[in-house]
Short mmCIF file of C-alpha atoms in Angstrom, two decimals:
data_model
loop_
_atom_site.label_atom_id
_atom_site.label_comp_id
_atom_site.label_asym_id
_atom_site.label_seq_id
_atom_site.Cartn_x
_atom_site.Cartn_y
_atom_site.Cartn_z
CA MET A 757 15.18 -27.37 10.07
CA LYS A 758 12.58 -30.47 10.43
CA LEU A 759 10.53 -27.49 12.01
CA LEU A 760 11.39 -25.29 8.90
CA ASN A 761 11.21 -27.35 6.21
CA ASN A 762 8.04 -28.24 7.21
CA LYS A 763 6.93 -25.09 7.57
CA PHE A 764 8.43 -24.51 3.71
CA VAL A 765 6.17 -27.33 3.13
CA PHE A 766 2.58 -25.84 4.46
CA LEU A 767 2.83 -22.83 3.59
CA SER A 768 3.91 -24.04 -0.45
CA LEU A 769 0.46 -25.69 -0.02
CA THR A 770 -1.63 -23.61 1.52
CA LEU A 771 0.20 -20.81 -1.06
CA PHE A 772 -0.90 -24.12 -4.50
CA SER A 773 -4.18 -24.25 -2.66
CA LYS A 774 -4.90 -19.91 -2.84
CA ILE A 775 -3.69 -20.80 -6.79
CA LEU A 776 -6.29 -23.10 -7.53
CA LEU A 777 -8.79 -21.49 -5.59
CA ASN A 778 -8.31 -18.02 -7.97
CA LEU A 779 -8.07 -20.74 -11.34
CA VAL A 780 -11.24 -21.62 -10.34
CA ILE A 781 -12.95 -19.20 -9.78
CA VAL A 782 -12.08 -17.13 -12.23
CA PHE A 783 -10.23 -18.55 -15.03
CA TYR A 784 -12.68 -21.59 -15.01
CA ILE A 785 -15.41 -19.86 -14.89
CA ALA A 786 -13.88 -17.79 -17.82
CA LYS A 787 -14.33 -20.99 -19.34
CA GLN A 788 -17.39 -21.69 -19.26
CA VAL A 789 -19.51 -18.31 -19.77
CA SER A 790 -19.39 -15.32 -21.72
CA LEU A 791 -17.54 -12.78 -21.56
CA ASP A 792 -20.80 -10.52 -20.47
CA SER A 793 -22.13 -13.11 -17.85
CA PHE A 794 -18.80 -13.93 -16.51
CA GLY A 795 -18.59 -9.52 -16.36
CA GLU A 796 -21.39 -9.55 -14.18
CA PHE A 797 -19.83 -12.78 -11.97
CA ILE A 798 -16.88 -11.32 -11.63
CA LEU A 799 -18.26 -7.45 -10.46
CA ALA A 800 -20.86 -9.38 -8.16
CA PHE A 801 -17.11 -10.90 -6.70
CA SER A 802 -14.98 -7.77 -6.51
CA PHE A 803 -18.26 -5.95 -4.23
CA SER A 804 -17.52 -9.94 -2.25
CA THR A 805 -14.24 -9.19 -1.41
CA ILE A 806 -14.70 -5.36 -0.67
CA PHE A 807 -17.52 -6.59 1.34
CA THR A 808 -15.02 -9.51 3.08
CA MET A 809 -12.83 -7.28 4.20
CA PHE A 810 -14.79 -4.63 6.19
CA PHE A 811 -15.79 -7.90 7.48
CA ASP A 812 -12.39 -8.34 7.98
CA TYR A 813 -11.78 -5.77 9.97
CA GLY A 814 -8.16 -6.25 9.62
CA PHE A 815 -8.03 -8.03 12.59
CA ASN A 816 -6.80 -11.02 10.68
CA LEU A 817 -3.30 -8.25 10.63
CA GLN A 818 -4.03 -6.88 14.16
CA ALA A 819 -3.82 -10.94 14.91
CA LEU A 820 -0.15 -11.49 13.47
CA VAL A 821 1.65 -9.32 15.74
CA LEU A 822 -0.40 -10.84 18.99
CA ASP A 823 1.50 -12.73 21.92
CA SER A 824 0.21 -16.22 22.22
CA THR A 825 2.04 -17.09 25.61
CA ASN A 826 1.12 -13.09 27.16
CA SER A 827 -1.64 -13.86 29.68
CA LYS A 828 -4.85 -11.83 27.56
CA PHE A 829 -4.57 -13.80 24.45
CA LYS A 830 -7.44 -15.27 24.46
CA GLU A 831 -9.41 -12.55 26.29
CA THR A 832 -7.85 -10.67 23.26
CA ILE A 833 -8.97 -13.01 20.93
CA ASN A 834 -12.52 -12.91 22.65
CA ALA A 835 -12.58 -9.20 21.87
CA ILE A 836 -11.28 -9.31 17.93
CA ILE A 837 -14.33 -12.50 17.51
CA GLY A 838 -17.09 -10.10 19.93
CA GLY A 839 -16.19 -7.18 17.36
CA LYS A 840 -15.77 -8.91 14.36
CA SER A 841 -19.45 -10.35 14.58
CA LEU A 842 -20.76 -6.54 15.91
CA ILE A 843 -19.02 -5.17 12.44
CA ILE A 844 -20.73 -8.14 10.34
CA ILE A 845 -24.15 -7.85 12.68
CA GLY A 846 -24.56 -3.79 11.96
CA THR A 847 -22.08 -4.11 7.86
CA LEU A 848 -25.01 -6.94 6.57
CA PRO A 849 -28.65 -5.71 6.39
CA VAL A 850 -26.46 -1.97 5.15
CA ILE A 851 -25.38 -4.41 2.56
CA LEU A 852 -28.33 -6.20 2.02
CA VAL A 853 -30.85 -3.06 1.84
CA ALA A 854 -28.29 -1.24 -0.74
CA ILE A 855 -28.58 -4.44 -3.24
CA SER A 856 -31.64 -4.74 -2.90
CA LEU A 857 -32.14 -1.18 -3.74
CA SER A 858 -29.97 -0.53 -6.42
CA THR A 859 -30.66 -0.63 -10.59
CA TYR A 860 -28.33 -3.99 -11.17
CA SER A 861 -30.75 -7.14 -12.90
CA ASN A 862 -32.42 -9.45 -10.91
CA SER A 863 -29.26 -12.05 -12.64
CA LEU A 864 -26.58 -9.44 -10.10
CA LYS A 865 -28.34 -8.73 -6.93
CA SER A 866 -28.51 -12.76 -6.71
CA LEU A 867 -24.81 -13.11 -7.30
CA LEU A 868 -24.18 -9.97 -4.67
CA TYR A 869 -26.75 -11.62 -2.13
CA ILE A 870 -24.47 -15.39 -2.90
CA LEU A 871 -21.27 -14.21 -2.48
CA THR A 872 -22.45 -11.02 0.43
CA PHE A 873 -23.26 -14.45 2.83
CA SER A 874 -19.52 -16.34 1.23
CA GLY A 875 -17.74 -13.77 2.49
CA ILE A 876 -18.77 -14.21 5.85
CA PHE A 877 -17.39 -17.37 6.37
CA THR A 878 -14.82 -16.59 4.73
CA SER A 879 -13.77 -13.89 6.90
CA PHE A 880 -14.59 -16.25 10.38
CA GLY A 881 -12.21 -18.46 8.14
CA ASN A 882 -9.43 -17.04 6.91
CA PHE A 883 -9.13 -15.35 11.05
CA PHE A 884 -9.07 -18.53 12.63
CA LEU A 885 -6.47 -20.27 10.79
CA ASN A 886 -4.40 -17.13 10.31
CA LEU A 887 -4.65 -17.63 14.58
CA PHE A 888 -1.84 -20.43 13.69
CA LYS A 889 0.48 -18.06 11.91
CA ILE A 890 1.40 -17.15 15.85
CA VAL A 891 2.14 -20.61 16.96
CA GLU A 892 3.45 -21.45 13.51
CA ARG A 893 0.99 -23.95 12.92
CA TYR A 894 0.81 -23.42 9.52
CA ASP A 895 -0.52 -27.35 9.58
CA ARG A 896 -3.94 -26.31 10.42
CA GLU A 897 -3.52 -23.53 7.22
CA ALA A 898 -2.90 -25.89 5.03
CA LYS A 899 -5.47 -27.87 5.85
CA GLY A 900 -8.84 -25.06 6.03
CA TYR A 901 -7.92 -24.79 2.34
CA ALA A 902 -6.75 -27.39 0.97
CA ILE A 903 -10.75 -29.20 2.28
CA GLN A 904 -12.12 -26.13 1.31
CA VAL A 905 -10.16 -26.37 -2.96
CA SER A 906 -12.12 -30.41 -2.84
CA VAL A 907 -15.12 -29.05 -2.35
CA LEU A 908 -14.97 -26.64 -4.80
CA PHE A 909 -13.44 -28.46 -7.24
CA LEU A 910 -15.99 -31.99 -6.19
CA THR A 911 -19.34 -29.19 -6.90
CA LEU A 912 -17.68 -27.83 -9.78
CA MET A 913 -16.83 -31.50 -11.47
CA LEU A 914 -21.04 -32.65 -10.21
CA LEU A 915 -21.96 -28.63 -12.50
CA TYR A 916 -19.69 -29.94 -14.69
CA ILE A 917 -21.07 -33.43 -15.82
CA SER A 918 -25.03 -31.70 -15.15
CA GLY A 919 -24.65 -29.70 -17.58
CA ASN A 920 -25.52 -26.44 -15.07
CA ASN A 921 -22.60 -24.11 -16.13
CA SER A 922 -24.15 -21.18 -14.91
CA VAL A 923 -22.95 -17.93 -13.19
CA ILE A 924 -26.06 -19.01 -10.33
CA ASN A 925 -23.74 -22.20 -9.46
CA PHE A 926 -20.99 -21.52 -9.15
CA SER A 927 -21.71 -18.35 -6.90
CA LEU A 928 -23.34 -21.19 -5.14
CA SER A 929 -20.16 -23.61 -5.14
CA ILE A 930 -18.51 -21.17 -3.07
CA LEU A 931 -20.89 -20.26 -0.86
CA LEU A 932 -20.62 -24.36 0.63
CA SER A 933 -17.37 -24.38 -0.13
CA LYS A 934 -16.66 -21.35 2.41
CA ILE A 935 -19.30 -23.04 4.60
CA ILE A 936 -17.24 -25.93 4.67
CA TYR A 937 -13.73 -24.27 5.17
CA PHE A 938 -15.67 -21.97 8.00
CA ALA A 939 -16.42 -25.26 10.48
CA ILE A 940 -13.05 -26.58 9.93
CA SER A 941 -11.41 -23.75 11.66
CA PHE A 942 -13.71 -23.97 13.89
CA ILE A 943 -13.16 -27.10 14.78
CA PHE A 944 -9.99 -26.35 14.43
CA TYR A 945 -9.67 -23.16 16.41
CA LYS A 946 -11.69 -25.24 19.49
CA LYS A 947 -9.17 -28.24 19.74
CA TRP A 948 -6.54 -25.26 20.04
CA LEU A 949 -7.54 -22.61 22.61
CA ARG A 950 -10.84 -24.02 23.95
CA ASN A 951 -11.81 -20.53 25.43
CA LYS A 952 -15.32 -19.94 26.42
CA PHE A 953 -16.75 -16.43 24.83
CA VAL A 954 -17.77 -14.00 26.67
CA ILE A 955 -18.77 -10.57 25.99
CA HIS A 956 -17.30 -7.38 27.41
CA PHE A 957 -18.86 -4.21 25.58
CA ASP A 958 -15.40 -1.98 26.65
CA LYS A 959 -13.04 -4.64 25.34
CA ILE A 960 -14.37 -5.04 22.19
CA LYS A 961 -14.91 -1.26 21.71
CA LYS A 962 -11.11 -0.81 22.52
CA GLN A 963 -10.21 -3.50 20.39
CA ILE A 964 -12.29 -1.42 17.28
CA THR A 965 -10.78 1.93 18.12
CA ASP A 966 -7.44 -0.39 18.26
CA GLY A 967 -8.10 -2.12 14.98
CA PHE A 968 -8.94 1.42 12.81
CA THR A 969 -6.04 1.19 11.16
CA PHE A 970 -5.60 -1.70 10.08
CA ALA A 971 -9.46 -2.04 9.09
CA VAL A 972 -8.56 1.48 6.96
CA HIS A 973 -5.34 -0.21 5.14
CA LEU A 974 -6.91 -3.10 4.87
CA ILE A 975 -10.01 -2.34 3.03
CA LEU A 976 -8.66 1.04 0.60
CA GLY A 977 -5.15 -1.43 -0.05
CA THR A 978 -7.91 -3.89 -1.14
CA SER A 979 -10.30 -0.68 -2.80
CA ILE A 980 -6.94 -0.35 -4.81
CA ILE A 981 -7.62 -2.87 -7.40
CA TYR A 982 -11.59 -2.27 -7.32
CA ILE A 983 -11.97 0.90 -6.85
CA ASP A 984 -11.10 0.45 -11.12
CA THR A 985 -13.45 -1.95 -11.47
CA PHE A 986 -16.26 -0.36 -9.96
CA ILE A 987 -16.42 3.33 -12.25
CA LEU A 988 -15.08 1.82 -14.86
CA SER A 989 -18.66 -0.28 -14.39
CA TYR A 990 -20.83 3.13 -14.71
CA PHE A 991 -18.72 4.26 -17.82
CA GLN A 992 -18.17 0.75 -19.49
CA THR A 993 -20.39 -2.90 -19.75
CA ALA A 994 -19.59 -5.48 -18.16
CA GLU A 995 -17.51 -6.92 -20.99
CA ALA A 996 -14.82 -4.68 -20.65
CA VAL A 997 -15.45 -4.93 -16.50
CA GLY A 998 -14.59 -8.63 -17.55
CA LEU A 999 -11.52 -7.45 -19.39
CA TYR A 1000 -10.57 -5.67 -16.49
CA GLN A 1001 -10.81 -7.93 -13.74
CA ALA A 1002 -9.09 -10.50 -16.09
CA GLY A 1003 -6.11 -8.55 -15.85
CA MET A 1004 -6.59 -7.76 -12.79
CA ARG A 1005 -6.74 -11.80 -11.41
CA ILE A 1006 -3.26 -12.14 -13.13
CA ILE A 1007 -2.35 -9.53 -11.35
CA MET A 1008 -3.61 -11.35 -8.25
CA ALA A 1009 -3.11 -14.70 -9.07
CA SER A 1010 0.97 -13.17 -9.16
CA LEU A 1011 0.93 -12.05 -5.57
CA LEU A 1012 -0.75 -15.23 -3.98
CA MET A 1013 3.78 -15.53 -2.65
CA SER A 1014 3.45 -11.91 -0.66
CA THR A 1015 0.33 -12.66 1.23
CA ILE A 1016 2.99 -16.18 2.19
CA ILE A 1017 5.98 -14.03 2.19
CA ASN A 1018 4.36 -11.55 4.68
CA ASP A 1019 2.70 -13.21 7.05
CA ALA A 1020 5.75 -16.14 7.35
CA TYR A 1021 7.84 -13.00 7.71
CA LEU A 1022 6.46 -10.49 10.04
CA PRO A 1023 4.90 -12.40 13.28
CA LYS A 1024 9.53 -12.73 12.97
CA ILE A 1025 10.34 -9.13 12.20
CA SER A 1026 8.19 -7.96 14.94
CA LEU A 1027 9.23 -9.85 17.13
CA ASN A 1028 12.81 -9.87 16.78
CA LYS A 1029 12.47 -5.32 16.11
CA TRP A 1030 14.65 -4.56 17.67
CA ASN A 1031 17.67 -7.14 18.04
CA ASN A 1032 19.21 -5.17 14.39
CA SER A 1033 21.08 -8.26 12.85
CA VAL A 1034 18.17 -11.23 13.08
CA ILE A 1035 16.19 -8.72 10.77
CA LYS A 1036 19.57 -7.52 8.21
CA ASP A 1037 20.69 -10.79 8.49
CA ASP A 1038 16.10 -11.33 6.97
CA LEU A 1039 16.05 -8.15 5.53
CA VAL A 1040 19.03 -8.84 3.21
CA LYS A 1041 17.98 -12.55 2.16
CA LEU A 1042 13.64 -11.01 1.26
CA SER A 1043 14.97 -8.35 -1.18
CA ILE A 1044 17.18 -10.84 -3.21
CA PHE A 1045 13.97 -13.12 -3.24
CA LEU A 1046 11.50 -10.68 -4.13
CA LEU A 1047 13.38 -9.44 -6.53
CA ILE A 1048 14.38 -12.96 -8.70
CA ILE A 1049 10.46 -12.91 -8.76
CA ILE A 1050 10.06 -10.08 -9.67
CA VAL A 1051 12.05 -11.10 -12.86
CA SER A 1052 10.76 -13.70 -13.20
CA LEU A 1053 7.45 -12.91 -13.24
CA GLY A 1054 8.29 -9.52 -15.43
CA PHE A 1055 9.69 -11.85 -18.18
CA THR A 1056 7.74 -14.98 -18.70
CA LEU A 1057 4.20 -12.90 -18.32
CA TYR A 1058 5.75 -10.24 -21.37
CA VAL A 1059 7.28 -13.36 -23.57
CA PHE A 1060 3.60 -15.87 -23.41
CA LYS A 1061 1.04 -12.86 -22.60
CA LYS A 1062 -0.73 -14.13 -25.24
CA GLU A 1063 -0.46 -18.44 -24.26
CA ILE A 1064 -1.07 -17.48 -20.48
CA ILE A 1065 -4.11 -15.29 -21.30
CA SER A 1066 -5.59 -18.15 -24.28
CA VAL A 1067 -5.03 -20.74 -21.13
CA LEU A 1068 -6.18 -19.15 -18.31
CA TYR A 1069 -8.99 -17.57 -20.19
CA THR A 1070 -10.61 -17.09 -23.95
CA ASP A 1071 -8.90 -15.73 -27.59
CA ASP A 1072 -11.37 -13.04 -26.13
CA PHE A 1073 -9.21 -12.06 -23.94
CA LEU A 1074 -6.40 -11.14 -25.87
CA VAL A 1075 -6.98 -7.97 -26.16
CA LEU A 1076 -5.61 -8.03 -22.82
CA THR A 1077 -2.31 -8.24 -23.71
CA LYS A 1078 -2.19 -4.78 -25.56
CA TYR A 1079 -2.07 -3.62 -21.50
CA ILE A 1080 0.28 -6.78 -20.24
CA ILE A 1081 3.10 -4.12 -19.63
CA TYR A 1082 0.60 -2.57 -16.85
CA ILE A 1083 -0.32 -5.60 -15.19
CA ILE A 1084 3.51 -6.34 -15.17
CA LEU A 1085 4.42 -2.83 -13.66
CA ILE A 1086 1.92 -2.84 -11.10
CA ILE A 1087 2.99 -6.14 -9.95
CA SER A 1088 6.42 -5.45 -9.61
CA LEU A 1089 5.83 -2.69 -7.53
CA ARG A 1090 2.87 -4.70 -4.85
CA TYR A 1091 6.25 -6.82 -4.07
CA ILE A 1092 8.69 -3.29 -4.42
CA GLY A 1093 6.18 -2.58 -1.32
CA ILE A 1094 6.64 -5.49 0.71
CA ILE A 1095 9.50 -4.53 2.82
CA PRO A 1096 8.90 -1.28 3.52
CA GLY A 1097 4.37 -1.72 4.59
CA MET A 1098 5.76 -5.24 7.04
CA ILE A 1099 8.85 -2.26 8.63
CA LEU A 1100 6.18 0.16 9.20
CA THR A 1101 3.61 -2.65 10.63
CA ALA A 1102 6.29 -3.55 12.95
CA TYR A 1103 7.62 -0.48 14.00
CA GLY A 1104 3.67 0.25 15.17
CA ARG A 1105 3.53 2.63 12.29
CA GLN A 1106 0.23 0.94 10.88
CA SER A 1107 -1.53 4.37 11.55
CA ILE A 1108 1.21 5.54 8.59
CA ARG A 1109 0.48 2.58 5.49
CA ALA A 1110 -3.58 3.75 6.68
CA LYS A 1111 -3.47 7.26 5.37
CA ALA A 1112 -1.21 6.53 2.69
CA VAL A 1113 -3.75 3.49 1.26
CA PHE A 1114 -6.67 6.62 1.55
CA LEU A 1115 -4.90 9.61 -0.82
CA SER A 1116 -3.70 6.31 -2.55
CA VAL A 1117 -7.70 5.85 -3.08
CA ILE A 1118 -7.96 8.67 -3.47
CA VAL A 1119 -6.01 10.08 -6.23
CA GLY A 1120 -6.93 6.79 -8.21
CA ALA A 1121 -10.50 7.68 -7.47
CA CYS A 1122 -9.69 10.73 -9.57
CA ILE A 1123 -7.81 10.21 -12.74
CA ASN A 1124 -10.23 6.83 -12.85
CA PHE A 1125 -12.72 8.97 -13.61
CA TYR A 1126 -11.16 11.16 -15.38
CA LEU A 1127 -8.84 9.02 -17.47
CA ILE A 1128 -11.94 5.81 -18.22
CA PRO A 1129 -14.43 8.20 -20.06
CA ILE A 1130 -11.77 9.24 -22.51
CA MET A 1131 -9.62 5.87 -23.12
CA GLY A 1132 -11.89 2.90 -21.32
CA LEU A 1133 -9.76 0.11 -19.95
CA GLU A 1134 -6.28 0.91 -20.70
CA GLY A 1135 -7.51 4.11 -18.25
CA ALA A 1136 -8.53 2.56 -16.21
CA PHE A 1137 -4.72 0.39 -16.15
CA ILE A 1138 -2.69 3.66 -16.49
CA ALA A 1139 -4.82 5.08 -12.59
CA SER A 1140 -4.46 1.66 -11.35
CA LEU A 1141 -0.56 2.25 -12.09
CA THR A 1142 -0.69 5.02 -10.61
CA SER A 1143 -2.27 4.64 -6.99
CA HIS A 1144 1.10 1.83 -6.67
CA ILE A 1145 3.58 4.53 -7.47
CA VAL A 1146 2.00 7.10 -4.16
CA LEU A 1147 1.28 4.02 -2.51
CA ASN A 1148 5.31 2.80 -2.74
CA SER A 1149 6.65 6.36 -2.60
CA ILE A 1150 4.70 6.68 0.79
CA TYR A 1151 5.86 3.94 2.53
CA ILE A 1152 9.24 3.96 1.15
CA LEU A 1153 9.16 7.74 2.71
CA TYR A 1154 8.25 6.48 6.40
CA ALA A 1155 10.10 3.15 6.36
CA ILE A 1156 13.19 4.43 4.70
CA PRO A 1157 14.77 5.30 8.54
CA ASP A 1158 14.49 2.24 9.65
CA ILE A 1159 15.80 0.53 7.01
CA ASN A 1160 18.40 2.44 6.90
CA ARG A 1161 19.52 1.91 10.62
CA ILE A 1162 18.64 -1.89 10.11
CA MET A 1163 21.16 -2.47 7.39
CA SER A 1164 23.75 0.27 8.82
CA THR A 1165 24.18 -2.71 11.40
CA GLN A 1166 27.23 -5.72 11.36
CA ILE A 1167 26.06 -8.95 11.72
CA LYS A 1168 28.16 -10.56 14.29
#
């Protein structure tokens, strides 16, 4: 019981830290700069998030299903680190050249450079701390996030006192917090495994190949949230981009609990995937919990939409109240997709998730290009909602046989 209590405490602390990071990065910055400047910042932040997913390559998700008692565990971790490093070395120059050749303003290019480098430190920091979930050392991730939040709060406070509130300075603060976050996570990792990093290109190649479906799912899954933003930035102003991503940030903040749920349940389901009675008990409890979350979030966001937007942003963002139904529906669909998504991953059908995400992104992109020129912001929200409907439909279609088999088991 003590272990479970500690697990809950540390997962809650991690969740709280992630909420603070989202508030600091988006909600606080939105209150300190103009809507146009916020639009530029959030566009650069969106691009850097996609770049970070490239750097991650789905290795974090792949690592959650590893067995730390396996004799090849350290060897696999070495191969993943080598794969991450190789991917970064290969993609970073392309990204930097693309930024320099783009027609974006100099200020936006500077933001892209800074936040792209912060993504590298974020990727490695997340990976090192993610490994501790395998051995249920959730305290390591909680401490890493707490330190990152503390550094970011301190630097933002210094910027506020000195009156240097600009999106460039905010981005540099984020970069500093990510560097320290990476350093802490690396120290934790080395104290735990103490393994030497040895390069074996054949093993690295195998790890990259094996992780491809995880990478596709991660990158395209993140693109569902951001593809609308990129297309919107092509047809609309930075102000429209800022408004849309403000809505998306409300969605992301509401979905932070989903990350904790996935990280807590996926390793257990993977470990007990042939023990239907154990999984059934977990799925019943999780289903009830998810229903409570969906109803609670939906009710709160709808009834207090004006107050929430005014508190998180400024009155300039109140136009988002027109699209609150879309926001609530997207949040609900994301939570509904948690169980079928975990089932597919646990039973080795990650390729189905990757294909589902790919199709969803294609559908979303097509609808975006058609609706945004006609409907503007609303077109982007409709495209995102449609993408999530397609994604969940495929997840449920392929996961339902396993779910039915599990739920038909009698709990002893």
